[in-house]
Amino acid sequence: MPDEPGVEAPDTFEFETGIENAPVEPYQASEIRVFRAPKNTVRMTVRDERSYIRVRPVNASPMAHSDRYVSLLDIKNEEVAFIKDLNDLDEDSRKVIEEELAHRYLRATIERVNSIQMEYGVTYWDVMTDRGKREFVIRGHENTHWASDSRLLLTDVDGNRFEVVDYTRLDAHSIQLIETNV
Amino acid sequence: MTDTTTTYKERMPDALADRCREALREGESVRIAAATDLTEDLRFEDRWLVVTDQRLLRFDSNGAGTGNGDASIELSDAKSAAVEELVGSGRINVVIGNEDVEIIRYTPSQRAKFARIARGIDQLIKEDPVDMQGEVDKTRCDRCGRLLPEPNGICSACTNRLAMMQRIARYALPFKGKLALMVFLSLLFTLAELGPPYIMGRIIDDVLGVPAGGVPADGVAGDPFAFLYLLVVAYAVIRLVSFVLEIFKDRLSVWLGGRVIVSVREDLYENLSRLSMKFYNKRQVGSLISRVSNDTESMMWFLVDGVPYILTNLLLLVGILVLLFVTSWQLTLMVLIPIPLLVIGGGYFWVRLIRAFRTKYYRWGKLVGMAGEMLSSVRVVKTFVQEKREMRRFRSSNEGVFRGDYESEKEAAVFFSTVSMLTSSGLILVWYYGGSAVIDETFTTGALIMFIAYLWMLYEPLRWFGELNTWSSRAMSGAEKVFEIVDTPAETEDRDDPVEIKDMKGEVEFEGVGFAYEAGKPVLHDISLHVQPGEMIGLVGKSGSGKTTMTNLLCRFYDIDDGGLKIDGVPIRDIGLKDLRRQIGVVLQDSYFFSGSIAENIRYSSPDASLEQIMRAARTANAHDFICAKPDGYDTQIGENGKELSGGEKQRIAIARAIIHDPRILVLDEATSSVDTHTEKLIQEAIANLVKGRTTFAIAHRLSTLRRADRLVVLDAGKIVETGTHEELLDMKGHFYRMVETQRASTAVMAVGGGKADPNRGANGHTN
């Protein structure tokens, strides 16, 4: 922990339970600092006075506002801090939270649609994403959600998530496939 | 030690297997080898996790590159292993020192598999006996390798139309005689239909075409009038016969189609009522209703209209082709020229047509669903004055249906015009070459006219084959959806030889029960509880702590995943569902009633109960008085969900229903609904009467009910955290104590506010 940049051991810890009760009002971005200690655990300190030894950043609205409204939960899933805008945090804290969010939310962005086949109410997709090639199956139209006129969110039968950021910007083949099948 | 539950090995690619063998130490043996589909930097590529009795290793799929276990962890360094479910992925973490270290990432497609593997690793680390039992769901079709629409589901691609038709045909088997008769009538009908053009040709050639006074080729003694008369009479007779045949044939097909659908619908309905709760959790009621109504209806139209149509027209097609070839094979070949074009062109537009129709039906379903949702939540809509918004939503959906309709009809128009254009091109060829042949006198006028008449008869069904295809595909996809339900196994099914428990004592034992509604998201962990016959258990805990889930398992709406659940010492899975449910009664928070009278609703579980028995039950439930006070007494009709009744009345009727049912084990999911103090007292009495002598699980919110319980079980996050009597728990000053304190505090606030803080509670003090 001492080798974490800019971190001094906060002097108030409540170790008897290992858990602190969540504050009545969640702390704001300006009051907190977030860092890793140890490596894979996210710790939060409030004005360098109090420390929450294990917090979990979650997105309050991961689909509509994936870049804002981050809530920090303690291990009892109670909110300890709420960050409206990640830019309100200091640089290092923001980086940690961004990394954690990137870790928590996996949504592959579809870059090319190779084929879409519809059969009996089930759609077979073969796509190229920013994470590599993938085939998946979507049942019914319920799991195909247009977030806007051009942004498409998909959840496959297993719970894998995919996104087309703006389908009109894909290649002609992909556009045609999406227009005729979705 | 290498049986399948203690090792889990997937087949490695050869290169990797070699590589892996090299990496192993002397005497080290592989216990787990599994492929994941996600790399540590979250790309969709294979990674292999290899767990030996000493180490955790990770490889990429060809064994090269990061090779020698880029994450090589000694098991002796690790403390434990567990899965962590993230959004859109998951991972296995091992705890080393005080740190979580990620050892492998996977996508949700592999969730169930890695949940098992993580358990195995944890057991290896802790040197516990390794048990990775449990089926890994099948996600791909065995035959074509396609991803399945749902784990262990039916591969849509491998169920073809023919199989579907055969399946439907099986329903017609009991009516073999009528079926044969219909085929026979169709055959006769076809022959009759083929007659008129032939007679037309003969009239032109042998009667009209013969120069005055000339001798017809093979006429009746050279009298053209007599011959004409004969042909015309024959024509009339044939028409009459085909008229009669058609009537009988159609009647038969309507009868047969209708009968088949009745059986299909019956099967569907029967299975719907047998299906497990897990099934219903995933589906909208509206879409299921549409399967009972729309899908079976589209099947029915296909059977009533489509199948007989195909039958007669196929016969006709064959007959016509034979006659055409006999008349002139050269011309016939010419007629056939456009057919490949027809197939290709038709096929192209056909795909578009189908797509348009699919969209249309989807939108239809959505519209119907929306209307259904609106109607069933009409109170909410009105309360929040959202009629306008609902109207707007409906309007846009309605608009969508119009566009879908328009698009599909547009495609249909293109399809049919293409088909008719192509077919008429064949006709043009025939007029030209046939006409030339008549001029050359190698072909007679009558033959040409006959030929063209047959041609029309040939093209007519071809034009409609397109339409037929829409019908059939609609019917087949309907059939598919219907059979999907018919085929869905009731997840909780009886063993082949269930243990009969006629008279249950009511002893219940949970032994380390674990359960998850969805794989990887456990709701109950390691629940152990021994309940004596007749004991009353109060289940306490925050919402989502697993109270209702426990009772669901007891009713066997779901099967437990881990541990054991026994009733009277018999594992619940071995007890016949009928025996089990007959002796378990549930009084739900929200009681559902069927349309019918109060008496009918009370005796729902035992239809033979006499009115006196019903009244006795109602008295015990403190319901008799108010029922009698109603104008129609026990004959009062209550609609769906009992809209005519007040909350307190509904609860007491539900209790009466449970009393008649006379279960040995009772589940009481107590409503928090607020009733006035007098009614509250009546309900409490009713409950007291009901639980007497029965093993009872009460999900209770009222302190008064909790006091009566022999033991309270406090649940938190799916675990039992405290057990004991009311007093014991209060003395313990733990979870329960805090809950009671919180409740008291909020009641105090309420009291200070003069009961106005909560309109429901406010009613308590003031009414009556």
mmCIF file of C-alpha atoms in Angstrom, chain B residues 202-486:
data_model
loop_
_atom_site.group_PDB
_atom_site.id
_atom_site.type_symbol
_atom_site.label_atom_id
_atom_site.label_comp_id
_atom_site.label_asym_id
_atom_site.label_seq_id
_atom_site.Cartn_x
_atom_site.Cartn_y
_atom_site.Cartn_z
ATOM 1 C CA ARG B 202 -63.767 -31.934 -79.104
ATOM 2 C CA ILE B 203 -66.640 -29.546 -79.732
ATOM 3 C CA ILE B 204 -64.421 -27.180 -81.688
ATOM 4 C CA ASP B 205 -62.675 -29.841 -83.727
ATOM 5 C CA ASP B 206 -65.345 -32.470 -84.203
ATOM 6 C CA VAL B 207 -68.500 -30.406 -84.300
ATOM 7 C CA LEU B 208 -67.779 -26.791 -85.180
ATOM 8 C CA GLY B 209 -64.617 -27.415 -87.191
ATOM 9 C CA VAL B 210 -66.269 -29.966 -89.508
ATOM 10 C CA PRO B 211 -67.341 -28.457 -92.839
ATOM 11 C CA ALA B 212 -71.140 -28.640 -93.352
ATOM 12 C CA GLY B 213 -72.160 -32.135 -94.351
ATOM 13 C CA GLY B 214 -68.690 -33.460 -93.742
ATOM 14 C CA VAL B 215 -68.102 -36.472 -91.572
ATOM 15 C CA PRO B 216 -66.587 -35.907 -88.162
ATOM 16 C CA ALA B 217 -63.511 -37.947 -87.381
ATOM 17 C CA ASP B 218 -65.187 -40.368 -85.036
ATOM 18 C CA GLY B 219 -68.649 -38.978 -84.473
ATOM 19 C CA VAL B 220 -72.068 -40.421 -83.892
ATOM 20 C CA ALA B 221 -73.127 -41.632 -87.269
ATOM 21 C CA GLY B 222 -72.207 -38.350 -88.880
ATOM 22 C CA ASP B 223 -74.918 -36.329 -87.174
ATOM 23 C CA PRO B 224 -73.157 -33.217 -85.816
ATOM 24 C CA PHE B 225 -76.258 -32.174 -83.825
ATOM 25 C CA ALA B 226 -76.492 -35.503 -82.046
ATOM 26 C CA PHE B 227 -72.762 -35.372 -81.322
ATOM 27 C CA LEU B 228 -72.965 -31.815 -80.063
ATOM 28 C CA TYR B 229 -75.900 -32.794 -77.870
ATOM 29 C CA LEU B 230 -73.945 -35.700 -76.439
ATOM 30 C CA LEU B 231 -70.877 -33.553 -75.673
ATOM 31 C CA VAL B 232 -72.921 -30.790 -74.089
ATOM 32 C CA VAL B 233 -74.762 -33.259 -71.873
ATOM 33 C CA ALA B 234 -71.439 -34.809 -70.861
ATOM 34 C CA TYR B 235 -70.143 -31.326 -70.056
ATOM 35 C CA ALA B 236 -73.185 -30.588 -67.893
ATOM 36 C CA VAL B 237 -72.935 -33.895 -66.053
ATOM 37 C CA ILE B 238 -69.245 -33.394 -65.320
ATOM 38 C CA ARG B 239 -69.884 -29.912 -63.968
ATOM 39 C CA LEU B 240 -72.686 -31.209 -61.777
ATOM 40 C CA VAL B 241 -70.563 -34.029 -60.435
ATOM 41 C CA SER B 242 -67.638 -31.758 -59.592
ATOM 42 C CA PHE B 243 -70.072 -29.351 -57.936
ATOM 43 C CA VAL B 244 -71.368 -32.068 -55.625
ATOM 44 C CA LEU B 245 -67.896 -33.464 -55.004
ATOM 45 C CA GLU B 246 -66.575 -30.076 -54.043
ATOM 46 C CA ILE B 247 -69.280 -29.564 -51.444
ATOM 47 C CA PHE B 248 -68.605 -32.880 -49.774
ATOM 48 C CA LYS B 249 -64.873 -32.532 -49.993
ATOM 49 C CA ASP B 250 -64.934 -29.087 -48.391
ATOM 50 C CA ARG B 251 -67.212 -30.183 -45.611
ATOM 51 C CA LEU B 252 -64.917 -33.028 -44.832
ATOM 52 C CA SER B 253 -61.826 -30.878 -44.770
ATOM 53 C CA VAL B 254 -63.420 -28.328 -42.468
ATOM 54 C CA TRP B 255 -64.445 -31.113 -40.126
ATOM 55 C CA LEU B 256 -61.033 -32.763 -40.180
ATOM 56 C CA GLY B 257 -59.056 -29.537 -39.799
ATOM 57 C CA GLY B 258 -61.282 -28.453 -36.957
ATOM 58 C CA ARG B 259 -60.939 -31.778 -35.180
ATOM 59 C CA VAL B 260 -57.169 -31.768 -35.463
ATOM 60 C CA ILE B 261 -56.959 -28.277 -34.039
ATOM 61 C CA VAL B 262 -59.227 -29.192 -31.167
ATOM 62 C CA SER B 263 -56.771 -31.919 -30.180
ATOM 63 C CA VAL B 264 -53.767 -29.641 -30.628
ATOM 64 C CA ARG B 265 -55.350 -26.920 -28.537
ATOM 65 C CA GLU B 266 -56.226 -29.434 -25.884
ATOM 66 C CA ASP B 267 -52.634 -30.653 -25.694
ATOM 67 C CA LEU B 268 -51.403 -27.093 -25.566
ATOM 68 C CA TYR B 269 -53.730 -26.108 -22.780
ATOM 69 C CA GLU B 270 -53.002 -29.209 -20.813
ATOM 70 C CA ASN B 271 -49.291 -28.618 -20.989
ATOM 71 C CA LEU B 272 -49.631 -24.946 -20.163
ATOM 72 C CA SER B 273 -51.209 -25.872 -16.875
ATOM 73 C CA ARG B 274 -48.506 -28.457 -16.199
ATOM 74 C CA LEU B 275 -45.526 -26.237 -16.901
ATOM 75 C CA SER B 276 -43.231 -25.161 -14.147
ATOM 76 C CA MET B 277 -43.096 -21.735 -12.585
ATOM 77 C CA LYS B 278 -39.651 -21.287 -14.095
ATOM 78 C CA PHE B 279 -41.287 -21.337 -17.503
ATOM 79 C CA TYR B 280 -43.855 -18.716 -16.577
ATOM 80 C CA ASN B 281 -41.294 -16.441 -14.990
ATOM 81 C CA LYS B 282 -39.714 -15.958 -18.366
ATOM 82 C CA ARG B 283 -42.782 -15.316 -20.440
ATOM 83 C CA GLN B 284 -45.461 -12.732 -20.900
ATOM 84 C CA VAL B 285 -48.962 -13.952 -20.378
ATOM 85 C CA GLY B 286 -50.063 -12.113 -23.499
ATOM 86 C CA SER B 287 -47.716 -14.009 -25.758
ATOM 87 C CA LEU B 288 -48.912 -17.279 -24.291
ATOM 88 C CA ILE B 289 -52.522 -16.330 -24.864
ATOM 89 C CA SER B 290 -51.654 -15.565 -28.438
ATOM 90 C CA ARG B 291 -50.340 -19.097 -28.781
ATOM 91 C CA VAL B 292 -53.594 -20.545 -27.622
ATOM 92 C CA SER B 293 -55.638 -18.298 -29.880
ATOM 93 C CA ASN B 294 -53.752 -16.939 -32.875
ATOM 94 C CA ASP B 295 -51.238 -19.649 -33.484
ATOM 95 C CA THR B 296 -53.713 -22.461 -33.305
ATOM 96 C CA GLU B 297 -56.058 -20.464 -35.474
ATOM 97 C CA SER B 298 -53.487 -19.924 -38.180
ATOM 98 C CA MET B 299 -52.797 -23.639 -38.034
ATOM 99 C CA MET B 300 -56.484 -24.302 -38.388
ATOM 100 C CA TRP B 301 -56.931 -22.142 -41.474
ATOM 101 C CA PHE B 302 -54.034 -23.861 -43.031
ATOM 102 C CA LEU B 303 -55.487 -27.263 -42.340
ATOM 103 C CA VAL B 304 -58.992 -26.351 -43.385
ATOM 104 C CA ASP B 305 -58.133 -24.370 -46.501
ATOM 105 C CA GLY B 306 -54.497 -24.901 -47.258
ATOM 106 C CA VAL B 307 -54.000 -28.625 -47.083
ATOM 107 C CA PRO B 308 -57.019 -29.591 -49.216
ATOM 108 C CA TYR B 309 -56.015 -26.888 -51.643
ATOM 109 C CA ILE B 310 -52.535 -28.278 -51.980
ATOM 110 C CA LEU B 311 -53.926 -31.750 -52.348
ATOM 111 C CA THR B 312 -56.370 -31.044 -55.166
ATOM 112 C CA ASN B 313 -54.037 -28.722 -56.966
ATOM 113 C CA LEU B 314 -51.119 -31.103 -56.859
ATOM 114 C CA LEU B 315 -53.340 -33.786 -58.345
ATOM 115 C CA LEU B 316 -54.609 -31.332 -60.910
ATOM 116 C CA LEU B 317 -51.064 -30.301 -61.767
ATOM 117 C CA VAL B 318 -50.027 -33.859 -62.437
ATOM 118 C CA GLY B 319 -53.155 -34.577 -64.450
ATOM 119 C CA ILE B 320 -52.760 -31.471 -66.570
ATOM 120 C CA LEU B 321 -49.090 -32.071 -67.260
ATOM 121 C CA VAL B 322 -49.841 -35.599 -68.421
ATOM 122 C CA LEU B 323 -52.615 -34.397 -70.718
ATOM 123 C CA LEU B 324 -50.449 -31.589 -72.084
ATOM 124 C CA PHE B 325 -47.592 -33.940 -72.872
ATOM 125 C CA VAL B 326 -49.952 -36.310 -74.607
ATOM 126 C CA THR B 327 -51.410 -33.498 -76.709
ATOM 127 C CA SER B 328 -48.095 -31.994 -77.733
ATOM 128 C CA TRP B 329 -44.852 -32.528 -75.935
ATOM 129 C CA GLN B 330 -43.081 -29.807 -77.927
ATOM 130 C CA LEU B 331 -45.552 -27.148 -76.843
ATOM 131 C CA THR B 332 -45.498 -28.455 -73.302
ATOM 132 C CA LEU B 333 -41.770 -27.998 -73.070
ATOM 133 C CA MET B 334 -42.248 -24.441 -74.252
ATOM 134 C CA VAL B 335 -44.757 -23.855 -71.504
ATOM 135 C CA LEU B 336 -42.262 -25.092 -68.986
ATOM 136 C CA ILE B 337 -39.570 -22.613 -70.063
ATOM 137 C CA PRO B 338 -40.715 -19.841 -67.689
ATOM 138 C CA ILE B 339 -40.850 -22.189 -64.748
ATOM 139 C CA PRO B 340 -37.170 -21.975 -63.702
ATOM 140 C CA LEU B 341 -37.508 -18.205 -63.932
ATOM 141 C CA LEU B 342 -40.613 -18.482 -61.854
ATOM 142 C CA VAL B 343 -38.749 -20.432 -59.227
ATOM 143 C CA ILE B 344 -35.763 -18.077 -59.105
ATOM 144 C CA GLY B 345 -37.723 -14.826 -59.322
ATOM 145 C CA GLY B 346 -40.418 -16.083 -57.033
ATOM 146 C CA GLY B 347 -37.791 -17.297 -54.584
ATOM 147 C CA TYR B 348 -36.117 -13.915 -54.451
ATOM 148 C CA PHE B 349 -39.283 -11.987 -53.808
ATOM 149 C CA TRP B 350 -40.467 -14.740 -51.560
ATOM 150 C CA VAL B 351 -37.684 -14.119 -49.052
ATOM 151 C CA ARG B 352 -38.572 -10.444 -48.919
ATOM 152 C CA LEU B 353 -42.209 -11.268 -48.578
ATOM 153 C CA ILE B 354 -41.589 -13.555 -45.631
ATOM 154 C CA ARG B 355 -39.465 -10.971 -43.920
ATOM 155 C CA ALA B 356 -42.150 -8.337 -44.326
ATOM 156 C CA PHE B 357 -44.757 -10.683 -42.949
ATOM 157 C CA ARG B 358 -42.633 -11.547 -39.978
ATOM 158 C CA THR B 359 -42.217 -7.896 -39.088
ATOM 159 C CA LYS B 360 -45.920 -7.452 -39.499
ATOM 160 C CA TYR B 361 -46.772 -10.285 -37.146
ATOM 161 C CA TYR B 362 -44.246 -9.156 -34.610
ATOM 162 C CA ARG B 363 -45.774 -5.691 -34.590
ATOM 163 C CA TRP B 364 -49.200 -7.173 -34.319
ATOM 164 C CA GLY B 365 -48.165 -9.122 -31.288
ATOM 165 C CA LYS B 366 -46.727 -6.005 -29.739
ATOM 166 C CA LEU B 367 -49.899 -4.057 -30.340
ATOM 167 C CA VAL B 368 -52.033 -6.759 -28.818
ATOM 168 C CA GLY B 369 -49.628 -7.035 -25.892
ATOM 169 C CA MET B 370 -49.765 -3.315 -25.331
ATOM 170 C CA ALA B 371 -53.539 -3.262 -25.361
ATOM 171 C CA GLY B 372 -53.559 -6.159 -22.922
ATOM 172 C CA GLU B 373 -51.105 -4.438 -20.622
ATOM 173 C CA MET B 374 -53.158 -1.251 -20.682
ATOM 174 C CA LEU B 375 -56.380 -3.054 -19.885
ATOM 175 C CA SER B 376 -54.955 -5.079 -17.048
ATOM 176 C CA SER B 377 -53.343 -2.051 -15.453
ATOM 177 C CA VAL B 378 -56.118 0.364 -16.224
ATOM 178 C CA ARG B 379 -56.273 1.513 -12.615
ATOM 179 C CA VAL B 380 -52.648 2.487 -12.576
ATOM 180 C CA VAL B 381 -53.046 4.308 -15.848
ATOM 181 C CA LYS B 382 -56.006 6.257 -14.555
ATOM 182 C CA THR B 383 -54.456 6.968 -11.179
ATOM 183 C CA PHE B 384 -51.466 8.595 -12.783
ATOM 184 C CA VAL B 385 -53.567 10.239 -15.479
ATOM 185 C CA GLN B 386 -51.517 8.648 -18.197
ATOM 186 C CA GLU B 387 -54.325 7.911 -20.638
ATOM 187 C CA LYS B 388 -52.870 10.321 -23.139
ATOM 188 C CA ARG B 389 -49.449 8.769 -22.998
ATOM 189 C CA GLU B 390 -50.888 5.285 -23.329
ATOM 190 C CA MET B 391 -52.859 6.519 -26.311
ATOM 191 C CA ARG B 392 -49.679 7.924 -27.788
ATOM 192 C CA ARG B 393 -47.834 4.677 -27.278
ATOM 193 C CA PHE B 394 -50.701 2.795 -28.804
ATOM 194 C CA ARG B 395 -50.900 5.170 -31.720
ATOM 195 C CA SER B 396 -47.243 4.783 -32.603
ATOM 196 C CA SER B 397 -47.531 1.040 -32.290
ATOM 197 C CA ASN B 398 -50.681 1.079 -34.373
ATOM 198 C CA GLU B 399 -48.848 3.142 -36.942
ATOM 199 C CA GLY B 400 -46.127 0.507 -36.940
ATOM 200 C CA VAL B 401 -48.682 -2.165 -37.637
ATOM 201 C CA PHE B 402 -49.968 -0.150 -40.563
ATOM 202 C CA ARG B 403 -46.474 0.223 -41.965
ATOM 203 C CA GLY B 404 -45.866 -3.466 -41.498
ATOM 204 C CA ASP B 405 -49.139 -4.239 -43.205
ATOM 205 C CA TYR B 406 -48.382 -1.898 -46.029
ATOM 206 C CA GLU B 407 -44.861 -3.210 -46.520
ATOM 207 C CA SER B 408 -45.949 -6.800 -46.515
ATOM 208 C CA GLU B 409 -48.820 -6.196 -48.924
ATOM 209 C CA LYS B 410 -46.490 -4.215 -51.143
ATOM 210 C CA GLU B 411 -44.081 -7.120 -51.243
ATOM 211 C CA ALA B 412 -46.982 -9.448 -51.855
ATOM 212 C CA ALA B 413 -48.148 -7.358 -54.813
ATOM 213 C CA VAL B 414 -44.660 -7.391 -56.308
ATOM 214 C CA PHE B 415 -44.465 -11.105 -55.795
ATOM 215 C CA PHE B 416 -47.761 -11.885 -57.448
ATOM 216 C CA SER B 417 -47.282 -9.541 -60.385
ATOM 217 C CA THR B 418 -43.882 -11.059 -61.014
ATOM 218 C CA VAL B 419 -45.339 -14.506 -60.959
ATOM 219 C CA SER B 420 -48.217 -13.633 -63.269
ATOM 220 C CA MET B 421 -45.957 -11.806 -65.685
ATOM 221 C CA LEU B 422 -43.686 -14.805 -65.940
ATOM 222 C CA THR B 423 -46.541 -17.208 -66.387
ATOM 223 C CA SER B 424 -48.172 -15.143 -69.138
ATOM 224 C CA SER B 425 -44.900 -15.210 -71.051
ATOM 225 C CA GLY B 426 -45.420 -18.959 -71.400
ATOM 226 C CA LEU B 427 -48.881 -18.298 -72.754
ATOM 227 C CA ILE B 428 -47.502 -15.922 -75.394
ATOM 228 C CA LEU B 429 -45.135 -18.613 -76.624
ATOM 229 C CA VAL B 430 -47.983 -21.085 -76.882
ATOM 230 C CA TRP B 431 -50.179 -18.693 -78.861
ATOM 231 C CA TYR B 432 -47.381 -18.058 -81.308
ATOM 232 C CA TYR B 433 -45.999 -21.570 -81.852
ATOM 233 C CA GLY B 434 -49.320 -23.314 -81.366
ATOM 234 C CA GLY B 435 -50.964 -20.849 -83.765
ATOM 235 C CA SER B 436 -48.253 -21.492 -86.358
ATOM 236 C CA ALA B 437 -48.792 -25.204 -86.002
ATOM 237 C CA VAL B 438 -52.536 -24.778 -86.600
ATOM 238 C CA ILE B 439 -51.831 -22.747 -89.747
ATOM 239 C CA ASP B 440 -49.402 -25.477 -90.851
ATOM 240 C CA GLU B 441 -52.219 -27.914 -90.109
ATOM 241 C CA THR B 442 -49.989 -30.005 -87.876
ATOM 242 C CA PHE B 443 -52.192 -29.114 -84.930
ATOM 243 C CA THR B 444 -55.942 -28.618 -84.696
ATOM 244 C CA THR B 445 -57.725 -25.508 -83.461
ATOM 245 C CA GLY B 446 -59.547 -27.545 -80.844
ATOM 246 C CA ALA B 447 -56.297 -28.965 -79.522
ATOM 247 C CA LEU B 448 -54.837 -25.477 -79.253
ATOM 248 C CA ILE B 449 -57.882 -24.159 -77.381
ATOM 249 C CA MET B 450 -57.806 -27.181 -75.094
ATOM 250 C CA PHE B 451 -54.104 -26.677 -74.545
ATOM 251 C CA ILE B 452 -54.567 -23.057 -73.568
ATOM 252 C CA ALA B 453 -57.464 -23.866 -71.282
ATOM 253 C CA TYR B 454 -55.308 -26.432 -69.467
ATOM 254 C CA LEU B 455 -52.532 -23.937 -69.315
ATOM 255 C CA TRP B 456 -54.733 -21.488 -67.442
ATOM 256 C CA MET B 457 -55.676 -24.245 -65.092
ATOM 257 C CA LEU B 458 -51.994 -24.985 -64.604
ATOM 258 C CA TYR B 459 -50.961 -21.418 -63.943
ATOM 259 C CA GLU B 460 -53.806 -20.589 -61.668
ATOM 260 C CA PRO B 461 -52.595 -22.813 -58.814
ATOM 261 C CA LEU B 462 -48.997 -21.812 -59.506
ATOM 262 C CA ARG B 463 -49.976 -18.200 -58.896
ATOM 263 C CA TRP B 464 -51.568 -19.180 -55.674
ATOM 264 C CA PHE B 465 -48.767 -21.385 -54.543
ATOM 265 C CA GLY B 466 -47.096 -18.211 -53.391
ATOM 266 C CA GLU B 467 -50.045 -17.319 -51.218
ATOM 267 C CA LEU B 468 -50.127 -20.850 -50.011
ATOM 268 C CA ASN B 469 -46.568 -20.473 -48.932
ATOM 269 C CA THR B 470 -47.492 -17.542 -46.716
ATOM 270 C CA TRP B 471 -50.269 -19.543 -45.201
ATOM 271 C CA SER B 472 -48.121 -22.544 -44.676
ATOM 272 C CA SER B 473 -45.177 -20.640 -43.254
ATOM 273 C CA ARG B 474 -47.508 -18.795 -40.953
ATOM 274 C CA ALA B 475 -49.152 -22.014 -39.950
ATOM 275 C CA MET B 476 -45.842 -23.799 -39.556
ATOM 276 C CA SER B 477 -44.334 -21.081 -37.409
ATOM 277 C CA GLY B 478 -47.569 -21.145 -35.445
ATOM 278 C CA ALA B 479 -47.262 -24.888 -35.141
ATOM 279 C CA GLU B 480 -43.665 -24.528 -34.093
ATOM 280 C CA LYS B 481 -44.613 -22.145 -31.322
ATOM 281 C CA VAL B 482 -47.491 -24.309 -30.203
ATOM 282 C CA PHE B 483 -45.418 -27.480 -30.182
ATOM 283 C CA GLU B 484 -42.612 -25.706 -28.390
ATOM 284 C CA ILE B 485 -44.957 -25.441 -25.458
ATOM 285 C CA VAL B 486 -46.406 -28.891 -25.910
#
